[in-house]
Short mmCIF file of C-alpha atoms in Angstrom, two decimals:
data_model
loop_
_atom_site.label_atom_id
_atom_site.label_comp_id
_atom_site.label_asym_id
_atom_site.label_seq_id
_atom_site.Cartn_x
_atom_site.Cartn_y
_atom_site.Cartn_z
CA MET A 235 17.23 -16.37 6.26
CA THR A 236 17.56 -17.10 2.48
CA ARG A 237 20.94 -17.32 0.93
CA ILE A 238 21.45 -15.19 -2.28
CA SER A 239 24.20 -14.77 -4.48
CA VAL A 240 24.13 -11.51 -6.67
CA ARG A 241 26.48 -9.52 -8.78
CA VAL A 242 26.30 -5.85 -7.93
CA ASP A 243 28.17 -3.37 -9.80
CA GLY A 244 30.50 -5.94 -11.00
CA ALA A 245 31.40 -7.69 -7.86
CA SER A 246 29.78 -11.04 -6.51
CA TYR A 247 28.09 -11.21 -3.14
CA ASP A 248 26.64 -14.03 -1.16
CA ASP A 249 24.42 -13.17 1.62
CA ASP A 250 21.65 -14.26 3.91
CA VAL A 251 18.60 -12.00 3.83
CA GLU A 252 15.30 -12.01 5.31
CA PRO A 253 12.79 -12.85 2.48
CA ARG A 254 11.05 -9.63 3.26
CA THR A 255 14.13 -7.41 2.82
CA LEU A 256 13.61 -5.08 -0.18
CA LEU A 257 16.25 -5.06 -2.62
CA VAL A 258 17.03 -1.20 -2.05
CA HIS A 259 17.48 -1.92 1.70
CA TYR A 260 19.75 -4.76 0.90
CA LEU A 261 21.59 -2.47 -1.55
CA ARG A 262 21.99 0.27 1.04
CA GLU A 263 22.33 -1.45 4.39
CA GLN A 264 24.23 -4.62 3.68
CA LEU A 265 26.26 -3.53 0.59
CA GLY A 266 26.61 0.22 1.53
CA LYS A 267 25.58 1.13 -1.98
CA VAL A 268 23.94 4.35 -0.61
CA GLY A 269 24.08 6.12 -4.16
CA THR A 270 20.59 4.39 -4.57
CA VAL A 271 18.15 6.44 -2.51
CA VAL A 272 14.80 5.78 -0.87
CA GLY A 273 12.39 8.64 -1.96
CA CYS A 274 8.78 7.93 -1.53
CA ASP A 275 8.35 4.10 -0.34
CA THR A 276 5.29 3.59 -2.22
CA SER A 277 6.56 2.61 -5.82
CA ASN A 278 5.76 5.86 -7.34
CA CYS A 279 8.89 8.17 -7.40
CA GLY A 280 11.47 6.09 -9.03
CA ALA A 281 14.41 7.35 -6.95
CA CYS A 282 15.51 3.92 -6.13
CA THR A 283 15.57 2.69 -9.78
CA VAL A 284 18.53 0.22 -10.46
CA HIS A 285 18.90 -2.20 -13.15
CA VAL A 286 18.16 -6.02 -12.72
CA ASP A 287 19.54 -8.04 -15.68
CA GLY A 288 19.71 -4.91 -17.63
CA GLU A 289 16.20 -3.78 -16.97
CA ALA A 290 15.40 -0.67 -14.79
CA VAL A 291 13.19 -1.78 -11.93
CA LYS A 292 12.04 0.06 -8.54
CA SER A 293 14.35 -1.53 -6.07
CA CYS A 294 11.95 -0.74 -3.26
CA THR A 295 9.12 -3.09 -5.14
CA VAL A 296 11.60 -6.19 -5.47
CA PHE A 297 12.41 -8.52 -2.79
CA ALA A 298 16.32 -9.01 -2.62
CA VAL A 299 15.47 -12.87 -2.80
CA GLN A 300 13.98 -12.03 -6.22
CA ALA A 301 17.65 -10.62 -7.33
CA ASP A 302 19.14 -14.05 -6.47
CA GLY A 303 21.49 -15.09 -9.36
CA ALA A 304 20.89 -11.55 -11.10
CA GLU A 305 23.24 -8.86 -12.08
CA VAL A 306 22.37 -5.77 -10.48
CA THR A 307 23.62 -2.39 -11.43
CA THR A 308 23.27 0.85 -9.43
CA ILE A 309 24.17 4.48 -10.16
CA GLU A 310 27.51 3.74 -8.49
CA GLY A 311 28.50 1.07 -11.22
CA VAL A 312 27.36 2.81 -14.37
CA GLY A 313 30.78 4.85 -14.77
CA GLN A 314 33.77 3.20 -16.27
CA GLY A 315 37.24 3.43 -15.21
CA GLY A 316 36.72 6.78 -13.16
CA GLU A 317 34.78 8.50 -16.06
CA LEU A 318 31.16 9.30 -15.61
CA HIS A 319 28.75 7.68 -17.70
CA PRO A 320 27.51 9.85 -20.49
CA VAL A 321 24.08 10.13 -18.96
CA GLN A 322 25.58 11.46 -15.79
CA LYS A 323 27.98 13.77 -17.31
CA ALA A 324 24.87 15.16 -19.50
CA PHE A 325 22.89 15.64 -16.26
CA HIS A 326 26.08 17.54 -15.04
CA GLU A 327 26.65 19.51 -18.03
CA MET A 328 22.86 20.50 -18.79
CA HIS A 329 21.99 21.24 -15.26
CA GLY A 330 19.57 18.43 -15.03
CA LEU A 331 18.87 18.53 -11.30
CA GLN A 332 18.54 20.90 -8.56
CA CYS A 333 18.59 19.11 -5.16
CA GLY A 334 19.78 15.78 -6.79
CA TYR A 335 17.62 13.58 -4.80
CA CYS A 336 15.89 12.06 -7.93
CA THR A 337 18.76 11.97 -10.02
CA PRO A 338 20.17 8.43 -9.53
CA GLY A 339 16.83 7.03 -10.40
CA MET A 340 16.23 9.57 -13.23
CA ILE A 341 19.84 8.51 -14.60
CA MET A 342 19.26 4.81 -14.24
CA ALA A 343 15.71 5.13 -16.17
CA SER A 344 17.03 7.18 -18.74
CA ILE A 345 20.00 4.53 -19.49
CA ASP A 346 17.37 2.01 -19.66
CA LEU A 347 15.25 4.24 -22.20
CA LEU A 348 18.18 5.04 -24.41
CA GLY A 349 18.93 1.27 -24.57
CA GLU A 350 15.82 0.85 -26.21
CA ASN A 351 15.50 4.11 -28.01
CA PRO A 352 18.94 5.87 -28.91
CA ASP A 353 17.02 9.04 -30.31
CA PRO A 354 14.24 9.79 -28.28
CA SER A 355 12.04 13.10 -29.02
CA ASP A 356 11.40 15.17 -25.99
CA ASP A 357 7.85 13.54 -25.77
CA GLU A 358 9.48 10.07 -25.77
CA VAL A 359 11.84 11.12 -23.07
CA ARG A 360 8.93 12.45 -20.92
CA GLU A 361 7.15 9.18 -21.19
CA GLY A 362 10.14 7.31 -20.86
CA ILE A 363 10.89 8.82 -17.53
CA GLU A 364 7.36 8.92 -16.20
CA GLY A 365 8.14 6.46 -13.61
CA ASN A 366 10.39 9.09 -11.94
CA LEU A 367 9.35 12.13 -10.03
CA CYS A 368 11.29 15.44 -9.85
CA ARG A 369 9.83 17.78 -7.47
CA CYS A 370 12.45 20.60 -8.32
CA THR A 371 13.12 21.27 -11.99
CA GLY A 372 9.81 20.96 -14.04
CA TYR A 373 11.83 18.32 -15.92
CA GLN A 374 13.08 20.96 -18.72
CA ASN A 375 16.79 20.41 -18.17
CA ILE A 376 16.29 16.67 -17.43
CA VAL A 377 14.83 16.09 -20.83
CA ARG A 378 17.56 18.27 -22.37
CA ALA A 379 20.26 16.19 -20.60
CA VAL A 380 18.68 12.83 -21.68
CA ARG A 381 18.54 14.23 -25.43
CA HIS A 382 22.21 15.44 -24.94
CA ALA A 383 23.35 12.16 -23.64
CA ALA A 384 21.65 10.35 -26.35
CA ALA A 385 23.46 12.52 -29.08
CA ASP A 386 26.85 11.85 -26.96
CA MET A 387 26.19 7.95 -27.12
CA ARG A 388 25.36 7.90 -30.69
CA GLY A 389 28.67 9.37 -31.29
CA ASN A 390 27.26 12.64 -32.23
CA GLY A 391 28.77 15.30 -29.90
CA SER A 392 26.62 18.17 -31.27
CA GLY A 393 23.81 17.67 -29.03
CA PRO A 394 20.17 16.88 -29.98
CA SER A 395 19.28 16.66 -33.46
CA ALA A 396 16.46 19.25 -32.95
CA ASN A 397 18.55 22.13 -31.84
CA GLY A 398 22.04 21.22 -32.08
CA HIS A 399 23.61 23.16 -29.50
CA VAL A 400 25.85 21.85 -26.59
CA ALA A 401 25.98 24.76 -24.46
CA PRO A 402 24.64 24.19 -20.83
CA ALA A 403 21.20 24.89 -20.31
CA GLU A 404 20.16 28.46 -19.64
CA VAL A 405 18.41 28.87 -16.34
CA ASP A 406 14.96 30.34 -16.80
CA THR A 407 15.89 33.23 -14.43
CA ALA A 408 12.41 34.78 -15.40
CA ALA A 409 10.82 31.90 -13.55
CA ALA A 410 13.06 31.91 -10.34
CA PRO A 411 13.69 35.69 -9.55
CA HIS A 412 14.92 34.93 -6.01
CA VAL A 413 17.95 33.17 -7.71
CA VAL A 414 18.83 36.57 -9.54
CA GLY A 415 18.16 38.51 -6.36
CA GLN A 416 20.70 36.42 -4.69
CA ALA A 417 23.37 36.78 -7.23
CA MET B 69 8.14 0.52 5.30
CA ILE B 70 9.05 -2.94 5.58
CA PRO B 71 6.75 -5.91 5.06
CA ALA B 72 5.71 -8.29 7.90
CA PRO B 73 8.04 -11.41 8.05
CA PHE B 74 6.78 -14.50 5.83
CA GLU B 75 7.64 -17.96 4.82
CA TYR B 76 9.23 -17.70 1.36
CA ALA B 77 8.95 -20.51 -1.47
CA ARG B 78 10.41 -20.45 -4.68
CA PRO B 79 9.12 -23.71 -6.84
CA THR B 80 10.40 -24.20 -10.19
CA THR B 81 7.41 -25.98 -11.81
CA VAL B 82 3.62 -25.33 -11.71
CA ASP B 83 3.03 -28.66 -9.82
CA GLU B 84 5.49 -27.52 -7.11
CA VAL B 85 3.70 -24.28 -6.94
CA LEU B 86 0.49 -26.26 -6.27
CA GLN B 87 2.23 -28.10 -3.62
CA ALA B 88 3.69 -25.00 -2.03
CA LEU B 89 -0.01 -23.50 -2.21
CA ALA B 90 -1.29 -26.52 -0.50
CA GLU B 91 1.42 -26.62 2.13
CA GLY B 92 1.56 -22.80 2.77
CA GLY B 93 -1.00 -22.42 5.64
CA GLU B 94 -3.81 -20.19 6.26
CA ASP B 95 -2.75 -17.12 4.42
CA VAL B 96 -0.85 -17.76 1.23
CA LYS B 97 0.04 -15.29 -1.45
CA VAL B 98 1.44 -15.92 -5.14
CA LEU B 99 4.08 -13.43 -5.91
CA ALA B 100 4.21 -12.81 -9.72
CA GLY B 101 5.85 -9.50 -10.47
CA GLY B 102 5.10 -8.22 -7.11
CA GLN B 103 4.12 -4.55 -8.50
CA SER B 104 0.77 -4.51 -6.72
CA LEU B 105 1.52 -7.04 -3.77
CA ILE B 106 4.88 -5.70 -2.66
CA PRO B 107 3.25 -2.25 -2.38
CA VAL B 108 0.45 -3.75 -0.49
CA MET B 109 2.69 -5.73 1.79
CA ARG B 110 4.96 -2.59 2.59
CA LEU B 111 1.69 -0.98 3.68
CA ARG B 112 0.96 -4.06 5.85
CA LEU B 113 -2.24 -4.36 4.24
CA ALA B 114 -1.51 -7.74 3.45
CA ALA B 115 0.81 -9.87 5.86
CA PRO B 116 0.67 -13.41 4.23
CA GLU B 117 2.08 -16.22 6.07
CA THR B 118 3.81 -17.81 3.11
CA VAL B 119 4.81 -16.03 -0.16
CA VAL B 120 4.97 -18.48 -3.30
CA ASP B 121 7.52 -16.72 -5.73
CA LEU B 122 6.75 -17.74 -9.31
CA GLY B 123 9.98 -16.04 -10.51
CA ARG B 124 11.61 -19.31 -11.30
CA VAL B 125 8.95 -21.16 -12.99
CA ALA B 126 9.95 -21.10 -16.78
CA GLU B 127 6.86 -22.55 -18.01
CA LEU B 128 4.69 -19.69 -17.12
CA ARG B 129 6.71 -17.21 -19.36
CA GLY B 130 6.13 -16.43 -23.08
CA VAL B 131 3.64 -16.20 -25.77
CA ARG B 132 2.92 -18.83 -28.30
CA GLU B 133 0.60 -19.82 -31.21
CA GLU B 134 -1.80 -22.52 -30.90
CA ASP B 135 -4.30 -23.00 -33.76
CA ASP B 136 -6.70 -19.98 -33.72
CA ALA B 137 -5.40 -18.49 -30.47
CA ILE B 138 -2.38 -16.86 -28.99
CA VAL B 139 -1.35 -18.29 -25.59
CA VAL B 140 0.22 -15.85 -23.21
CA GLY B 141 1.99 -17.32 -20.16
CA ALA B 142 0.62 -15.82 -16.95
CA MET B 143 4.28 -14.75 -15.66
CA THR B 144 4.96 -12.99 -19.25
CA THR B 145 6.11 -9.34 -18.27
CA HIS B 146 4.44 -6.38 -19.53
CA SER B 147 7.54 -5.42 -21.40
CA ASP B 148 7.79 -8.85 -23.05
CA VAL B 149 4.05 -8.69 -24.00
CA LEU B 150 4.89 -5.24 -25.58
CA ALA B 151 7.71 -6.59 -27.48
CA ASP B 152 6.00 -9.74 -28.55
CA PRO B 153 5.37 -9.99 -32.53
CA LEU B 154 2.36 -12.54 -32.11
CA ILE B 155 0.81 -9.74 -29.67
CA ARG B 156 1.26 -7.19 -32.01
CA GLN B 157 -0.18 -9.03 -34.95
CA TYR B 158 -3.19 -10.85 -33.43
CA ALA B 159 -4.10 -8.69 -30.14
CA PRO B 160 -2.72 -5.28 -30.78
CA LEU B 161 -5.45 -3.98 -28.22
CA VAL B 162 -3.41 -5.72 -25.58
CA ALA B 163 -0.05 -4.14 -26.68
CA GLU B 164 -1.89 -0.66 -26.69
CA ALA B 165 -3.49 -1.29 -23.22
CA THR B 166 -0.27 -2.68 -21.63
CA ALA B 167 1.66 0.50 -23.03
CA THR B 168 -0.45 2.51 -20.60
CA VAL B 169 0.20 0.46 -17.61
CA ALA B 170 2.14 2.40 -14.94
CA ASP B 171 5.70 3.23 -16.11
CA ARG B 172 8.47 1.34 -17.80
CA GLN B 173 10.18 0.08 -14.50
CA VAL B 174 6.85 -1.35 -13.39
CA ARG B 175 6.21 -2.93 -17.02
CA HIS B 176 9.71 -4.62 -16.58
CA ARG B 177 8.53 -6.55 -13.63
CA GLY B 178 4.80 -6.67 -13.69
CA THR B 179 3.10 -9.52 -15.52
CA PHE B 180 0.22 -10.06 -17.69
CA GLY B 181 -1.23 -13.01 -15.48
CA GLY B 182 -0.66 -10.97 -12.24
CA ALA B 183 -2.65 -7.89 -13.45
CA LEU B 184 -5.60 -9.99 -14.29
CA VAL B 185 -5.58 -12.12 -11.03
CA HIS B 186 -5.23 -8.78 -8.80
CA ALA B 187 -8.20 -7.64 -10.90
CA ASP B 188 -8.02 -3.97 -9.77
CA PRO B 189 -11.23 -2.44 -11.30
CA ALA B 190 -8.68 0.50 -12.56
CA GLY B 191 -6.34 -1.99 -14.16
CA ASP B 192 -6.21 -1.96 -17.89
CA LEU B 193 -5.76 -5.49 -18.82
CA PRO B 194 -9.06 -7.12 -17.45
CA ALA B 195 -11.34 -5.09 -19.54
CA VAL B 196 -9.28 -5.97 -22.65
CA ALA B 197 -9.22 -9.46 -21.78
CA LEU B 198 -13.08 -9.26 -21.36
CA ALA B 199 -13.61 -7.43 -24.77
CA LEU B 200 -11.40 -10.00 -26.58
CA ASP B 201 -13.27 -13.07 -24.83
CA ALA B 202 -10.14 -14.51 -23.64
CA ASP B 203 -9.98 -17.90 -22.01
CA PHE B 204 -8.09 -18.34 -18.43
CA VAL B 205 -6.38 -21.72 -17.91
CA ILE B 206 -6.19 -22.35 -14.05
CA ALA B 207 -4.39 -25.20 -12.68
CA GLY B 208 -5.42 -26.64 -9.31
CA PRO B 209 -5.08 -29.85 -7.33
CA GLU B 210 -7.82 -31.69 -9.33
CA GLY B 211 -6.10 -30.65 -12.83
CA ARG B 212 -6.60 -27.91 -15.04
CA ARG B 213 -9.86 -26.23 -15.99
CA THR B 214 -10.43 -23.49 -18.51
CA ILE B 215 -13.20 -20.54 -18.18
CA GLY B 216 -14.00 -17.61 -20.01
CA ALA B 217 -13.53 -13.97 -19.36
CA SER B 218 -17.16 -13.50 -18.43
CA GLU B 219 -16.99 -15.81 -15.46
CA PHE B 220 -13.35 -14.95 -14.30
CA PHE B 221 -13.79 -11.58 -12.93
CA VAL B 222 -16.06 -12.17 -10.14
CA ASP B 223 -16.11 -9.13 -7.76
CA TYR B 224 -13.67 -6.24 -6.68
CA LEU B 225 -10.14 -7.84 -6.62
CA THR B 226 -11.79 -10.99 -6.75
CA THR B 227 -11.50 -13.64 -9.72
CA ALA B 228 -12.70 -17.38 -10.16
CA VAL B 229 -9.12 -18.39 -9.21
CA GLN B 230 -9.87 -20.14 -5.73
CA GLU B 231 -7.52 -21.00 -2.97
CA GLY B 232 -4.89 -23.52 -3.91
CA GLU B 233 -5.23 -22.65 -7.80
CA LEU B 234 -2.89 -20.71 -9.95
CA LEU B 235 -3.70 -19.09 -13.23
CA VAL B 236 -1.48 -20.62 -15.67
CA GLU B 237 -2.12 -18.95 -18.97
CA VAL B 238 -4.29 -16.90 -20.92
CA ARG B 239 -5.69 -17.72 -24.46
CA LEU B 240 -6.50 -14.67 -26.76
CA PRO B 241 -8.53 -15.63 -29.69
CA LYS B 242 -6.89 -14.54 -32.96
CA LEU B 243 -9.21 -12.10 -34.34
CA ALA B 244 -9.11 -12.89 -38.20
CA GLY B 245 -10.36 -10.65 -40.84
CA SER B 246 -10.73 -6.76 -40.69
CA TRP B 247 -10.81 -6.08 -36.97
CA GLY B 248 -9.68 -2.66 -35.83
CA MET B 249 -8.88 -2.17 -32.10
CA HIS B 250 -8.31 0.89 -29.83
CA TYR B 251 -7.81 1.35 -25.97
CA ALA B 252 -9.13 5.01 -24.97
CA LYS B 253 -7.59 5.56 -21.35
CA PHE B 254 -8.30 8.89 -19.30
CA ASN B 255 -6.12 9.71 -16.31
CA ARG B 256 -4.67 12.87 -15.26
CA VAL B 257 -1.12 12.48 -14.61
CA ALA B 258 1.75 10.26 -15.55
CA GLN B 259 1.89 6.72 -14.31
CA ALA B 260 -1.68 7.03 -12.94
CA TRP B 261 -4.57 4.48 -12.83
CA SER B 262 -7.46 4.87 -15.30
CA ILE B 263 -10.20 7.03 -14.05
CA VAL B 264 -12.05 5.42 -16.91
CA ALA B 265 -10.74 3.35 -20.04
CA VAL B 266 -12.66 1.71 -22.84
CA ALA B 267 -11.26 -1.20 -24.81
CA ALA B 268 -12.87 -1.65 -28.13
CA ALA B 269 -12.51 -4.14 -31.01
CA VAL B 270 -14.38 -3.64 -34.32
CA ARG B 271 -15.04 -5.61 -37.41
CA ARG B 272 -15.95 -3.87 -40.47
CA GLU B 273 -17.51 -5.06 -43.52
CA ASP B 274 -18.88 -3.30 -46.50
CA GLY B 275 -18.85 0.04 -44.81
CA ARG B 276 -20.66 -1.36 -41.74
CA ILE B 277 -19.77 -2.31 -38.53
CA ALA B 278 -20.41 -6.07 -38.45
CA GLU B 279 -19.32 -6.67 -34.94
CA ALA B 280 -18.22 -4.71 -31.87
CA ARG B 281 -16.75 -5.87 -28.59
CA ILE B 282 -16.48 -3.11 -25.93
CA GLY B 283 -14.87 -3.68 -22.28
CA LEU B 284 -14.91 -0.95 -19.67
CA THR B 285 -12.39 -0.40 -17.18
CA ASN B 286 -13.34 1.23 -13.66
CA MET B 287 -17.11 1.54 -14.26
CA GLY B 288 -17.92 -1.08 -11.41
CA PRO B 289 -16.23 -3.53 -9.06
CA THR B 290 -15.21 -5.53 -12.28
CA PRO B 291 -14.60 -4.95 -15.78
CA LEU B 292 -17.84 -4.81 -17.86
CA ARG B 293 -18.92 -5.52 -21.45
CA ALA B 294 -20.86 -2.57 -22.87
CA ARG B 295 -23.49 -4.87 -24.44
CA GLN B 296 -25.95 -2.32 -25.29
CA VAL B 297 -23.24 -0.38 -27.51
CA GLU B 298 -22.21 -3.70 -28.97
CA GLU B 299 -25.93 -4.39 -29.98
CA ALA B 300 -26.64 -0.65 -31.35
CA LEU B 301 -23.38 -0.94 -33.34
CA ALA B 302 -23.84 -4.48 -34.74
CA GLY B 303 -24.75 -3.83 -38.40
CA ALA B 304 -24.68 -0.03 -38.15
CA GLU B 305 -23.26 2.07 -40.53
CA ALA B 306 -19.55 3.06 -40.08
CA THR B 307 -20.29 6.46 -39.63
CA PRO B 308 -19.46 8.91 -36.67
CA GLU B 309 -22.98 9.77 -36.34
CA ALA B 310 -23.90 6.03 -35.94
CA VAL B 311 -20.86 5.48 -33.61
CA ALA B 312 -21.93 8.53 -31.39
CA ALA B 313 -25.30 7.43 -31.02
CA ALA B 314 -24.32 3.84 -30.13
CA ALA B 315 -21.62 5.04 -27.46
CA ALA B 316 -24.29 7.14 -25.82
CA HIS B 317 -25.55 3.86 -24.31
CA ALA B 318 -22.10 2.97 -22.96
CA ALA B 319 -23.07 3.89 -18.97
CA GLU B 320 -26.30 2.12 -18.99
CA GLY B 321 -26.49 -0.35 -16.27
CA THR B 322 -23.24 0.65 -14.53
CA GLU B 323 -22.72 1.66 -10.95
CA PRO B 324 -19.18 3.27 -11.16
CA SER B 325 -17.64 4.41 -7.50
CA SER B 326 -16.91 7.78 -6.61
CA ASP B 327 -13.63 8.85 -5.33
CA LEU B 328 -11.09 11.57 -5.19
CA ASN B 329 -10.50 11.31 -8.88
CA ALA B 330 -14.21 11.47 -10.02
CA GLN B 331 -17.92 11.21 -9.23
CA ALA B 332 -19.95 8.51 -10.43
CA ASP B 333 -21.87 10.68 -12.81
CA TYR B 334 -18.52 12.02 -14.24
CA ARG B 335 -17.24 8.61 -15.05
CA GLN B 336 -20.59 7.62 -16.60
CA HIS B 337 -20.05 10.71 -18.78
CA LEU B 338 -16.40 9.62 -19.53
CA ALA B 339 -17.61 6.30 -20.51
CA THR B 340 -19.82 7.44 -23.46
CA VAL B 341 -17.19 9.92 -24.58
CA LEU B 342 -14.13 7.36 -24.42
CA THR B 343 -16.47 4.63 -25.92
CA ARG B 344 -17.23 6.99 -28.98
CA ARG B 345 -13.50 7.63 -29.48
CA ALA B 346 -12.46 3.96 -28.87
CA VAL B 347 -15.05 2.87 -31.49
CA SER B 348 -14.17 5.54 -33.78
CA THR B 349 -10.64 4.91 -33.81
CA ALA B 350 -11.03 1.13 -33.96
CA ALA B 351 -13.33 1.43 -36.96
CA GLY B 352 -10.90 3.61 -38.70
CA LEU B 353 -13.15 6.71 -38.67
#
């Protein structure tokens, strides 16, 4: 066992971990931070993305011992004072998810992207989240959500500069007739 | 999947690393950024007895200028390489190729030296280091030695770094004068490895190509120099026709693998196409 000290979502923890423990398992099983999920277990899908010292990483591809002394932020720690983070809010408002499994990682990767590029184009968003896989949405509304959040965080509530509207994304019913059928 | 148990060492200096490697037992692995090692350990394709974590060895990080070279510490992360002004100025080919490595999460952890020592044939940086004639500084129990890129890549996933040794830094020559560079990569989907890629650095002089250096990714078990193309380009007119004629030699002497992504003959075709594109862009055509 190796002793580690980490700050996770603003709280300090001292724990003994096996060196082989992956950060995602430490977060979920030892700290109960189950907002961070395990998707693929092969470093591909990005669902387990968290920030270590402010940088997005795949927590299934980091040993917990490597985070010793670091500041870790999970999806559970991005909101402030009971308020959703602007990116969380944008995913909600723009319908940037269906099943929601990829969402914690999508949001953590997007926050990282927006820290580097506060006004990304659609293409830049798609490249910025290339490490995150969504098997439901086709990414359309995810990209809209990230650009909406970017506008919000720049202090411009009027949505992405390219189209300027803030209404929730329209669901493409033509591509999903079974949804209409049920409604 | 959870890796098999291992002994963990976290030295803080290169000397301590060498000591830990010497004392690590039969099967000791160096952990740099872990973006290749940890996946392999999770699959239990590797189950080292000891893992020596370089994360606290500050002297292995960063980029500095030294006379006619820029020196990249082995533990410099891909994102730090991308943000570095010296790299941008003197080795834009490195920045361009690094930007195509995996995804932003992996680039935050993965390291320049780790990618080179891992020496995956589909990895992007080995062919770039080869094209740039990089020098590799390796520390071992007997001291430090420097070897050129042409001797560094030995075989599939195998470099000249021996057991008990550590890659410390990589020296990239500042390419003075009118060098243009381009990395042309072909892959199918986001964050995928190169099916084939070509790294080109071209020096133009009076409307001609004075010198070209071309590295091929994933055209064999190690990165390769496209020597026949380089020879055909030396002194050639900087025209699309001359570049296309030279690029037609790109696959000569190569024995790429066939796999689910591509058959060998398709890879050879890609090599000629990507070489033409990489050289054309590098030459400003």
